[in-house]
Each structure stands twice: as C-alpha cells, then as structure tokens.
Short mmCIF file of C-alpha atoms in Angstrom, two decimals:
data_model
loop_
_atom_site.label_atom_id
_atom_site.label_comp_id
_atom_site.label_asym_id
_atom_site.label_seq_id
_atom_site.Cartn_x
_atom_site.Cartn_y
_atom_site.Cartn_z
CA MET A 5 -25.41 1.04 4.51
CA PRO A 6 -24.64 -2.05 2.82
CA LYS A 7 -23.95 -5.81 3.21
CA SER A 8 -23.20 -7.73 6.57
CA SER A 9 -20.56 -6.43 8.86
CA THR A 10 -17.53 -8.06 10.89
CA GLY A 11 -16.83 -6.58 14.65
CA TRP A 12 -14.12 -4.59 15.76
CA VAL A 13 -12.66 -7.61 17.64
CA SER A 14 -13.35 -9.99 14.79
CA LYS A 15 -11.14 -7.24 12.78
CA ALA A 16 -8.48 -7.15 15.34
CA MET A 17 -8.29 -10.84 15.44
CA ALA A 18 -8.05 -11.53 11.75
CA VAL A 19 -5.03 -9.33 12.03
CA TYR A 20 -3.42 -11.01 14.93
CA ALA A 21 -3.99 -14.51 13.32
CA LYS A 22 -3.28 -13.03 10.23
CA ASP A 23 0.40 -12.32 11.47
CA LEU A 24 0.70 -15.27 13.55
CA ARG A 25 -0.31 -17.45 10.65
CA LEU A 26 2.98 -15.43 8.97
CA GLU A 27 5.29 -15.73 11.61
CA LEU A 28 5.11 -19.56 11.88
CA ARG A 29 5.33 -20.06 8.43
CA SER A 30 8.55 -17.75 8.44
CA ARG A 31 9.76 -17.57 11.95
CA TYR A 32 11.39 -14.84 10.94
CA ALA A 33 10.80 -12.36 14.17
CA LEU A 34 11.10 -15.32 16.37
CA ASN A 35 14.05 -16.20 14.96
CA ALA A 36 15.51 -12.97 14.90
CA ILE A 37 14.57 -12.55 18.40
CA LEU A 38 15.50 -15.41 20.01
CA MET A 39 18.96 -15.85 18.55
CA PHE A 40 19.47 -12.50 19.78
CA ALA A 41 18.38 -12.99 23.45
CA ILE A 42 20.66 -16.45 23.46
CA THR A 43 23.47 -14.89 22.01
CA THR A 44 23.65 -12.19 24.33
CA LEU A 45 22.75 -14.45 27.27
CA ALA A 46 25.92 -16.79 26.45
CA VAL A 47 28.56 -13.93 26.12
CA VAL A 48 26.98 -12.73 29.87
CA SER A 49 27.55 -15.81 31.42
CA PHE A 50 30.88 -16.73 29.76
CA SER A 51 32.55 -13.43 30.38
CA LEU A 52 30.92 -12.71 34.11
CA GLY A 53 30.97 -16.34 35.12
CA GLN A 54 28.02 -17.92 37.24
CA SER A 55 28.19 -15.91 40.79
CA GLY A 56 28.63 -13.06 43.00
CA LEU A 57 26.93 -10.54 40.49
CA SER A 58 25.34 -8.39 42.79
CA PRO A 59 21.07 -7.89 42.48
CA LYS A 60 21.17 -5.06 40.68
CA LEU A 61 23.16 -6.18 38.24
CA LEU A 62 21.95 -9.33 37.28
CA ALA A 63 18.38 -7.15 37.30
CA ALA A 64 20.15 -4.64 34.83
CA LEU A 65 21.42 -7.73 32.58
CA PHE A 66 18.16 -9.24 32.56
CA TRP A 67 16.43 -6.10 30.86
CA VAL A 68 18.73 -5.54 28.55
CA VAL A 69 18.93 -8.54 27.19
CA ILE A 70 15.22 -8.18 26.59
CA PHE A 71 15.49 -4.74 25.62
CA PHE A 72 17.89 -5.43 22.72
CA SER A 73 15.91 -8.77 21.77
CA ALA A 74 12.80 -6.96 21.39
CA MET A 75 14.82 -4.20 19.71
CA SER A 76 15.85 -7.16 16.87
CA GLY A 77 12.32 -8.79 15.83
CA LEU A 78 9.10 -6.52 17.27
CA ALA A 79 9.62 -4.17 14.57
CA GLN A 80 8.78 -6.62 11.93
CA VAL A 81 5.53 -6.70 12.19
CA PHE A 82 4.77 -3.32 10.32
CA ILE A 83 7.98 -3.55 8.19
CA ARG A 84 7.16 -6.79 6.67
CA GLU A 85 4.32 -5.11 5.78
CA GLU A 86 5.74 -1.97 3.93
CA GLU A 87 8.66 -4.06 2.31
CA SER A 88 6.12 -6.88 0.81
CA GLY A 89 3.95 -4.12 -0.37
CA THR A 90 0.83 -5.40 1.33
CA ALA A 91 0.73 -2.08 4.07
CA LEU A 92 -1.02 -0.53 0.95
CA ALA A 93 -3.89 -3.12 1.01
CA LEU A 94 -4.23 -3.21 4.81
CA ARG A 95 -4.84 0.80 5.10
CA LEU A 96 -7.02 0.60 2.09
CA LEU A 97 -9.55 -1.84 3.46
CA ALA A 98 -8.78 -1.78 7.49
CA ASP A 99 -9.85 0.42 9.78
CA PRO A 100 -6.68 1.56 11.93
CA ASP A 101 -7.58 0.74 15.62
CA PRO A 102 -8.24 -3.25 14.82
CA VAL A 103 -4.84 -3.20 12.87
CA TYR A 104 -3.04 -1.41 15.81
CA ILE A 105 -4.41 -3.51 18.50
CA GLY A 106 -4.30 -7.13 15.91
CA LYS A 107 -0.46 -5.87 15.81
CA LEU A 108 -0.01 -5.22 19.68
CA LEU A 109 -1.41 -8.84 20.50
CA PHE A 110 0.96 -10.29 18.16
CA ASN A 111 3.97 -8.65 19.76
CA PHE A 112 2.70 -9.29 22.93
CA SER A 113 2.59 -12.76 22.08
CA LEU A 114 6.09 -12.65 20.44
CA LEU A 115 7.63 -11.15 23.47
CA THR A 116 6.09 -13.58 25.65
CA ILE A 117 7.51 -16.36 24.03
CA MET A 118 10.79 -14.83 24.02
CA THR A 119 10.44 -14.43 27.91
CA ILE A 120 9.22 -17.52 29.03
CA ILE A 121 12.61 -19.26 26.96
CA VAL A 122 14.82 -16.51 28.04
CA THR A 123 14.19 -16.24 31.37
CA PRO A 124 15.41 -20.07 32.67
CA LEU A 125 18.25 -19.68 30.72
CA PHE A 126 18.61 -16.22 32.81
CA PHE A 127 18.55 -18.25 36.10
CA ILE A 128 20.58 -21.23 34.81
CA PHE A 129 23.32 -18.98 32.89
CA THR A 130 23.84 -16.28 35.80
CA ASP A 131 23.03 -18.63 38.77
CA ALA A 132 20.44 -15.78 39.99
CA PRO A 133 18.36 -16.81 42.84
CA VAL A 134 15.25 -18.51 42.28
CA GLU A 135 13.23 -18.61 45.69
CA ASN A 136 11.50 -15.66 44.44
CA ALA A 137 10.78 -16.57 41.13
CA LEU A 138 6.90 -16.21 41.40
CA THR A 139 7.33 -13.05 42.72
CA PHE A 140 9.14 -12.12 39.86
CA VAL A 141 6.33 -13.18 37.51
CA PRO A 142 3.65 -10.10 37.95
CA VAL A 143 7.23 -7.80 36.78
CA LEU A 144 7.77 -10.04 33.84
CA ILE A 145 4.01 -9.88 32.53
CA LEU A 146 3.96 -6.09 32.94
CA GLY A 147 7.22 -5.54 31.52
CA VAL A 148 5.91 -7.55 28.49
CA ILE A 149 2.75 -5.67 28.27
CA GLY A 150 4.69 -1.95 28.33
CA LEU A 151 7.16 -2.98 26.10
CA SER A 152 4.87 -4.43 23.41
CA GLY A 153 2.82 -1.45 23.74
CA ALA A 154 5.24 1.30 23.30
CA THR A 155 7.46 -0.35 20.89
CA THR A 156 4.27 -1.33 18.59
CA LEU A 157 3.89 2.43 17.90
CA VAL A 158 7.61 2.92 17.34
CA ALA A 159 7.32 0.39 15.18
CA ALA A 160 4.49 1.61 12.92
CA ILE A 161 6.50 4.94 13.10
CA ILE A 162 9.89 3.74 11.68
CA SER A 163 8.13 1.30 9.16
CA ARG A 164 8.68 3.62 5.95
CA ALA A 165 12.00 5.03 7.32
CA SER A 166 15.51 4.12 5.28
CA VAL A 167 17.27 3.13 8.44
CA LYS A 168 14.65 1.12 9.85
CA GLY A 169 16.77 -0.67 13.12
CA ALA A 170 18.81 1.67 14.21
CA LEU A 171 15.85 4.18 14.12
CA PHE A 172 13.55 1.68 15.94
CA ALA A 173 16.23 1.59 18.91
CA VAL A 174 16.75 5.33 18.96
CA LEU A 175 12.66 6.12 19.00
CA SER A 176 12.28 3.35 21.61
CA PHE A 177 15.00 4.44 23.94
CA PRO A 178 13.61 7.59 25.45
CA ILE A 179 10.03 5.72 25.90
CA LEU A 180 10.96 2.95 27.69
CA MET A 181 13.60 4.62 29.82
CA PRO A 182 11.08 4.95 32.70
CA LEU A 183 9.74 1.67 32.17
CA LEU A 184 13.21 -0.43 32.05
CA MET A 185 14.32 1.83 34.95
CA SER A 186 11.20 0.75 36.76
CA LEU A 187 11.65 -3.02 36.06
CA VAL A 188 14.95 -3.16 36.85
CA SER A 189 14.66 -1.58 40.21
CA ALA A 190 11.32 -3.88 40.65
CA SER A 191 13.81 -7.03 39.61
CA GLU A 192 16.27 -6.35 41.83
CA SER A 193 14.24 -6.08 44.92
CA VAL A 194 13.09 -9.65 43.86
CA PHE A 195 16.79 -10.88 43.19
CA ASP A 196 17.52 -9.34 46.50
CA GLY A 197 14.75 -11.41 48.34
CA GLY A 198 11.93 -9.16 48.66
CA GLY A 199 7.91 -9.88 48.56
CA LEU A 200 5.37 -8.61 46.33
CA VAL A 201 5.35 -5.48 49.17
CA SER A 202 8.84 -4.45 48.10
CA ILE A 203 8.05 -3.82 44.70
CA SER A 204 4.38 -2.71 45.36
CA SER A 205 5.16 0.52 44.23
CA GLU A 206 6.94 -0.22 40.91
CA LEU A 207 3.86 -3.05 40.11
CA GLN A 208 1.72 0.12 40.75
CA PHE A 209 4.05 2.51 37.81
CA LEU A 210 4.42 -0.40 35.42
CA THR A 211 0.24 -0.88 35.16
CA ALA A 212 -0.04 2.83 34.91
CA TYR A 213 2.45 2.72 32.06
CA ALA A 214 1.13 0.05 30.45
CA VAL A 215 -2.30 1.57 30.50
CA VAL A 216 -0.93 5.09 29.53
CA MET A 217 0.82 3.90 26.78
CA ILE A 218 -2.00 1.28 25.70
CA THR A 219 -4.32 4.34 25.06
CA ALA A 220 -2.04 6.77 23.67
CA SER A 221 -0.80 4.42 21.26
CA VAL A 222 -4.38 3.55 20.20
CA MET A 223 -4.96 6.99 19.96
CA LEU A 224 -2.07 8.16 17.99
CA PHE A 225 -1.86 5.23 15.59
CA LYS A 226 -4.37 6.11 13.23
CA PHE A 227 -2.35 9.18 12.78
CA VAL A 228 1.18 7.33 12.26
CA TRP A 229 -0.61 4.78 10.11
CA GLN A 230 -2.44 6.63 7.69
CA ASP A 231 -0.05 10.15 6.86
CA MET B 22 -27.56 4.74 -4.92
CA PHE B 23 -23.97 5.50 -4.41
CA ARG B 24 -21.85 8.58 -5.37
CA LEU B 25 -18.30 9.63 -5.56
CA ALA B 26 -18.00 13.50 -5.41
CA VAL B 27 -14.70 15.07 -6.29
CA LYS B 28 -14.89 18.96 -5.81
CA ASP B 29 -11.52 21.48 -6.58
CA LEU B 30 -9.14 18.65 -6.29
CA ALA B 31 -5.64 19.64 -6.48
CA LYS B 32 -2.39 17.84 -6.13
CA ARG B 33 0.96 18.74 -6.26
CA PHE B 34 4.28 17.67 -5.25
CA GLY B 35 6.64 20.78 -4.53
CA HIS B 36 6.31 23.02 -7.32
CA ARG B 37 4.99 20.27 -9.58
CA LYS B 38 1.12 20.58 -10.09
CA LEU B 39 0.31 17.02 -11.19
CA PHE B 40 -3.59 18.01 -11.36
CA ARG B 41 -5.98 21.05 -10.20
CA ASP B 42 -9.25 22.25 -10.08
CA LEU B 43 -10.81 18.68 -10.65
CA SER B 44 -14.67 18.38 -10.12
CA PHE B 45 -16.61 15.56 -11.33
CA ASP B 46 -19.72 13.29 -10.00
CA LEU B 47 -20.13 9.61 -10.55
CA SER B 48 -23.03 7.71 -9.23
CA THR B 49 -23.92 3.98 -9.39
CA GLY B 50 -23.57 2.89 -13.30
CA ASP B 51 -21.35 5.48 -13.95
CA SER B 52 -17.84 4.89 -15.39
CA LEU B 53 -14.25 7.19 -15.25
CA ALA B 54 -11.35 6.48 -17.46
CA ILE B 55 -8.40 8.60 -16.22
CA THR B 56 -6.00 8.53 -19.09
CA GLY B 57 -2.44 10.85 -19.12
CA SER B 58 1.14 10.21 -20.37
CA ASN B 59 3.62 8.69 -17.80
CA GLY B 60 3.97 10.17 -15.07
CA SER B 61 0.51 12.70 -15.51
CA GLY B 62 -0.39 11.50 -12.01
CA LYS B 63 -3.10 8.78 -12.83
CA SER B 64 -2.22 6.56 -10.09
CA THR B 65 -2.03 9.62 -7.47
CA LEU B 66 -5.27 10.26 -8.56
CA VAL B 67 -6.65 7.18 -8.08
CA MET B 68 -5.17 6.92 -4.57
CA THR B 69 -6.17 10.48 -3.46
CA LEU B 70 -9.43 9.53 -4.54
CA LEU B 71 -9.05 6.16 -2.69
CA GLY B 72 -8.02 8.63 0.75
CA LEU B 73 -4.71 6.63 0.21
CA GLN B 74 -3.10 10.22 -0.48
CA ARG B 75 -3.72 13.72 0.88
CA PRO B 76 -5.14 15.96 -1.77
CA SER B 77 -3.27 19.42 -1.71
CA ARG B 78 -6.74 21.35 -2.04
CA GLY B 79 -10.22 19.96 -2.67
CA SER B 80 -12.51 17.01 -1.30
CA VAL B 81 -13.45 13.69 -2.45
CA THR B 82 -16.34 12.76 -0.66
CA TYR B 83 -18.39 9.07 -0.59
CA TYR B 84 -22.22 9.19 -0.61
CA HIS B 85 -24.99 6.34 -0.25
CA ASP B 86 -28.19 7.91 -0.89
CA ASP B 87 -27.23 11.51 0.15
CA VAL B 88 -25.69 10.85 3.37
CA GLU B 89 -21.84 10.79 3.57
CA LEU B 90 -20.09 7.41 4.05
CA SER B 91 -17.89 7.61 7.54
CA GLU B 92 -14.21 6.26 6.75
CA SER B 93 -15.05 2.79 8.19
CA ASP B 94 -18.33 2.46 5.60
CA ARG B 95 -16.23 3.92 2.48
CA ARG B 96 -13.47 1.06 3.46
CA GLN B 97 -16.42 -1.49 3.23
CA SER B 98 -18.03 -0.19 -0.20
CA VAL B 99 -14.39 0.36 -2.11
CA ALA B 100 -12.46 -2.30 -4.20
CA PHE B 101 -8.97 -1.17 -5.96
CA VAL B 102 -6.99 -3.53 -7.94
CA SER B 103 -3.22 -2.10 -8.57
CA PRO B 104 -0.01 -3.14 -9.45
CA TYR B 105 1.09 -1.25 -6.31
CA PHE B 106 -1.50 -3.45 -4.36
CA ASN B 107 0.68 -6.40 -2.86
CA LEU B 108 -1.57 -9.63 -1.33
CA TYR B 109 0.44 -12.09 0.99
CA ASP B 110 2.62 -14.16 -0.61
CA HIS B 111 2.79 -16.57 2.78
CA LEU B 112 -0.91 -16.95 2.76
CA THR B 113 -3.21 -19.15 0.26
CA ALA B 114 -5.78 -17.24 -1.93
CA GLU B 115 -8.28 -18.45 0.27
CA GLU B 116 -6.53 -17.65 3.35
CA ASN B 117 -5.70 -13.56 1.53
CA LEU B 118 -9.63 -13.46 0.65
CA THR B 119 -10.99 -14.42 4.03
CA PHE B 120 -8.62 -11.70 5.31
CA PHE B 121 -9.10 -8.55 3.24
CA ALA B 122 -12.89 -9.41 3.23
CA THR B 123 -13.02 -9.57 7.26
CA VAL B 124 -11.13 -6.76 7.78
CA SER B 125 -13.07 -4.63 5.23
CA GLY B 126 -16.34 -5.64 7.15
CA HIS B 127 -17.30 -8.37 5.10
CA THR B 128 -18.03 -11.80 6.29
CA ILE B 129 -17.89 -14.44 2.80
CA THR B 130 -18.58 -18.06 2.75
CA GLY B 131 -16.33 -20.91 1.44
CA LYS B 132 -18.81 -21.10 -1.12
CA GLU B 133 -18.52 -17.51 -2.62
CA ILE B 134 -14.81 -17.98 -2.83
CA ASN B 135 -15.06 -20.54 -4.85
CA ARG B 136 -17.46 -19.30 -6.96
CA THR B 137 -15.27 -15.86 -7.05
CA LEU B 138 -11.76 -18.24 -7.48
CA GLU B 139 -13.90 -19.97 -10.60
CA GLN B 140 -14.62 -16.62 -12.05
CA VAL B 141 -11.03 -15.44 -12.48
CA GLY B 142 -9.99 -18.72 -13.38
CA LEU B 143 -8.21 -19.91 -10.54
CA GLU B 144 -10.60 -22.77 -9.55
CA GLY B 145 -8.57 -25.46 -7.53
CA ARG B 146 -5.61 -23.44 -6.43
CA GLY B 147 -7.52 -21.93 -3.35
CA ALA B 148 -5.15 -23.63 -1.04
CA ASP B 149 -1.91 -22.65 -2.85
CA LEU B 150 0.02 -20.44 -1.03
CA VAL B 151 0.37 -16.84 -3.08
CA GLY B 152 3.81 -16.75 -2.97
CA GLU B 153 3.76 -19.90 -5.76
CA PHE B 154 1.44 -17.80 -8.14
CA SER B 155 2.30 -16.09 -11.25
CA SER B 156 2.34 -12.22 -11.77
CA GLY B 157 -0.85 -13.15 -13.79
CA MET B 158 -2.29 -15.48 -11.50
CA LYS B 159 -1.44 -13.15 -8.31
CA GLN B 160 -3.44 -10.18 -10.57
CA ARG B 161 -6.40 -12.42 -11.06
CA LEU B 162 -6.77 -13.15 -7.36
CA LYS B 163 -6.60 -9.09 -6.80
CA TYR B 164 -9.84 -9.19 -8.95
CA ALA B 165 -11.02 -12.21 -6.77
CA LEU B 166 -11.04 -10.09 -4.05
CA ALA B 167 -12.07 -6.77 -5.31
CA VAL B 168 -15.50 -8.39 -6.05
CA VAL B 169 -15.97 -11.00 -3.76
CA SER B 170 -17.42 -8.26 -1.35
CA ASN B 171 -19.61 -6.88 -3.93
CA PRO B 172 -18.08 -3.63 -4.05
CA ASP B 173 -20.14 -0.37 -4.78
CA PHE B 174 -16.68 1.59 -5.78
CA LEU B 175 -14.15 -0.07 -7.98
CA PHE B 176 -10.72 1.32 -8.95
CA LEU B 177 -8.66 0.19 -11.45
CA ASP B 178 -5.16 1.67 -11.72
CA GLU B 179 -3.52 -0.37 -15.17
CA PRO B 180 -6.17 -3.08 -14.91
CA THR B 181 -4.99 -5.72 -17.43
CA SER B 182 -1.30 -5.34 -16.35
CA ASN B 183 0.63 -8.90 -16.25
CA LEU B 184 -2.43 -10.76 -17.64
CA ASP B 185 -2.51 -12.96 -20.90
CA ASN B 186 -5.46 -12.38 -23.51
CA GLU B 187 -7.47 -14.90 -21.19
CA GLY B 188 -6.96 -12.88 -18.18
CA LYS B 189 -8.05 -9.58 -20.07
CA LYS B 190 -11.11 -11.63 -21.41
CA ILE B 191 -11.66 -12.25 -17.61
CA VAL B 192 -11.51 -8.61 -16.46
CA PHE B 193 -13.24 -7.28 -18.77
CA ASP B 194 -16.08 -9.31 -18.24
CA LEU B 195 -15.97 -9.22 -14.61
CA VAL B 196 -16.04 -4.90 -15.01
CA GLU B 197 -18.97 -5.62 -17.10
CA SER B 198 -20.79 -8.00 -14.57
CA VAL B 199 -20.62 -5.47 -12.02
CA ARG B 200 -21.03 -2.01 -13.69
CA SER B 201 -24.64 -1.59 -13.45
CA ASP B 202 -24.30 -1.92 -9.47
CA THR B 203 -21.12 0.11 -9.12
CA VAL B 204 -19.42 2.87 -9.77
CA ILE B 205 -15.95 2.48 -11.91
CA VAL B 206 -12.76 4.27 -12.36
CA ILE B 207 -10.02 3.31 -13.99
CA ALA B 208 -6.31 4.47 -14.71
CA THR B 209 -4.80 3.69 -17.78
CA ASN B 210 -3.20 4.45 -21.38
CA GLU B 211 -4.54 1.26 -23.07
CA GLU B 212 -7.38 2.02 -25.28
CA GLN B 213 -8.99 -1.26 -24.42
CA GLU B 214 -9.02 -0.39 -21.48
CA TYR B 215 -10.63 3.18 -21.50
CA ARG B 216 -12.72 2.28 -23.76
CA LEU B 217 -14.19 0.11 -20.47
CA ALA B 218 -15.59 3.33 -19.43
CA GLN B 219 -18.35 5.43 -20.51
CA GLU B 220 -16.35 8.81 -20.10
CA GLN B 221 -12.61 9.94 -19.73
CA TYR B 222 -10.93 12.50 -18.43
CA ARG B 223 -7.30 13.40 -19.46
CA LEU B 224 -4.56 14.57 -16.98
CA GLY B 225 -1.31 16.70 -18.35
#
C-alpha cells in the first residue's frame, strides 16, 4: 500500500484541532450557547427570585438551562460542514470513526467551557447551596460527557435536514430523557446536602449511559455519515 | 499497479435512469473522459465511483496489485477536484492542506506544501485565509490538495471551472506531470479538457 500513514488518533486530533481553530476564529457556536445560557439564567433569576427554591426545582432549572443551551450550539459541529460544502471533502478523505471522535471531543470541550461559566453564575443567581459544590463536580462531568455523546450523533443525523434546529431538539429529547432524569435526581440530592454515597446509584447510571451512548454512536456513525 | 474496476454500474433517481450497464477497467497510466449533456449524470457517475453515492446496481472496486483496497486505503489513494468540493474558508491554505493530508492518512512537510503551492501559482499565499481567495485561487488550491499527497487515482469534475488561461495551463501541466503514475477520470463538456484523456465515454 502506498505512502506514509497517520494513525487513528492523529486523524481524530486533526479533526478536533480543526474544529477548535474554526470556532476560535468564528466563535459561532460558543457565542450562541453562552448567550442562551446567560439569558435563560437571568430570566430564571429575575422571575423566581433568589431564595426559597426547593432542591428539586433548582436541579430541574439547572439542567433545563444546560439542555437548551446545548441544543442551541452543539449541532453546529456538523451543520457548519454541510452548509459550507466541506462535508463532501471530509466524507471522501477521512475515515468516519476519527471524524466522530474529533467532533465528540469538540462538543465535549464546548459544553465543558459553557458549564464552567454557567455553573457559578447559576449558584449566584439562584442562591443555591454551595456547601456540597465538590460533590456536584462528578455529576457535572458525567452530565457533560453524556450530553455531548448523545447529541453529537443526533447532530450528524439532522445536519442535512431542512429544519435542523427544531429537529435537533425533538430527536435529542427522547434519547436524553433518561440522562436528564438521572442528572436532576443526582443534583437534587446534592442541593439537599447529600454526599457522594447518596448519589452513587445515579453516578453508576450516568457512567453506564455515557459508555453505552458513545459506544453505540461510534458504531452507528459510519451509516449516518455516509448515507 | 493500481486499478479501478467498474462492473455493470447503474444509477437511477426514481424512474429516471442516469446510466446503466456501465463497465470499464482503468489501470495506472490510463485516463478516461466522461462527457455528456447537462444533467446526463457526469458528476453523479464520478461521485458514485468515489463512493460518495451508492449505485442502484453494480460495483466499483479499487485494486493495488490485484488486492482490493479497503475503504481506508482507498481514501488514502484518491484525490478529487470539483466545484462541489469546498475547502475551509476560516483556515489558511497551509492549514487546509495539512488537515486534509492528515485525515486522509498522509504526513506532509512544510517544504512539500510550499513546493505544491508554487506548482499551482499560489507561492507566498500559504498563510492567507482561504476565505480571502478568489474562486480561481480556491480552484488552484484544490489542485494543490489533490497532488500534494501523490494520489493513485485522480478524479476531476469540470476541471478548469473558475480558472483563467494561466490557471488552465497550470492544470493541464499538472495532469501531464501525474499522468504516468495515476488513474485519471475527468467529467467535462469542454473539448480542451476531454482531450486530456486517452479514452472517452459519452453519457446520455
């Protein structure tokens, strides 16, 4: 076979670095996500006031903000390729698996940046209890992995549709429903003062969800991307 | 020796048949021009040969010394220039070349990039964003991308679209320079372009 070869990891990292570079130069997805998150947080804060919110309501509000913010930006990773006409080149020259992993890493990075910015703002705006903030970290990490794992494949599915935005939320919702319910349940326990032990079953579910979702996505992506 | 084997290939959209029972074999050094009126399916045939569209029937197989190439090896061996094939406007010319070379399995050096840009008349423009290029310069950059990794199969769809006379000459010289080591397929209606190929197949 001809010529020198770059490995699977190098190819995935090239896709990731390319998307990161494009985002840093255009800031399209990050701006959309952050604007949505901060606007929603401000509306929640002004309409509900700062105190007296139950742990359950706080947990639900937090993940509603994260979910809809993610919906506003994560699909861009594939929509941008289709709309700029670069998807054809990528389909022809790149193997599907590194493309998926590169895009997944990019969406994970985007969601991580958003979560790092939004979470402290949420605690400030809603006066949520901060005593258990460290216990909240694994919930956040697993939530971000699960969200990006599931939405990256859906983003590839909807990127060639005509009503992309609405379809993204509609298709993602049933897939993300179990994840969101578990995240809300774990976050409620954390806001209620519970430690890691009290959310161990949720953490196990979130880990399993992330593993299953990313494995299934890697296996299915080839068919979604090439057909 | 590389070989492209096409057997009983057919493509239809609904009731409309674009082509059928198409069979041919091309080996390294061979070149084929696909001609035909607008809408006859030239671009669709090229896309089907590249695996970007599924045929309704038949098969397209790539070989190296009579061993069938895997999908990944095929990606490493093909190059394509087409008006539908866009590069990243927010990346520089060098970044585009490096990115596509890397994801297709090649390692290219800065020296190779500079030499290729020089070949297509874009010397000194490697650090410029592609979005700042004219359509003719973008077309030249697509040729740089096509030849930078020494392809074994070169597919050209409307090869000189957007190019001025100097650009056309560069393309004709490039095709001549890779002809003996490459299988070349050209989809065109321009007489000047299909004369680049040894054989012709007319669709429609």
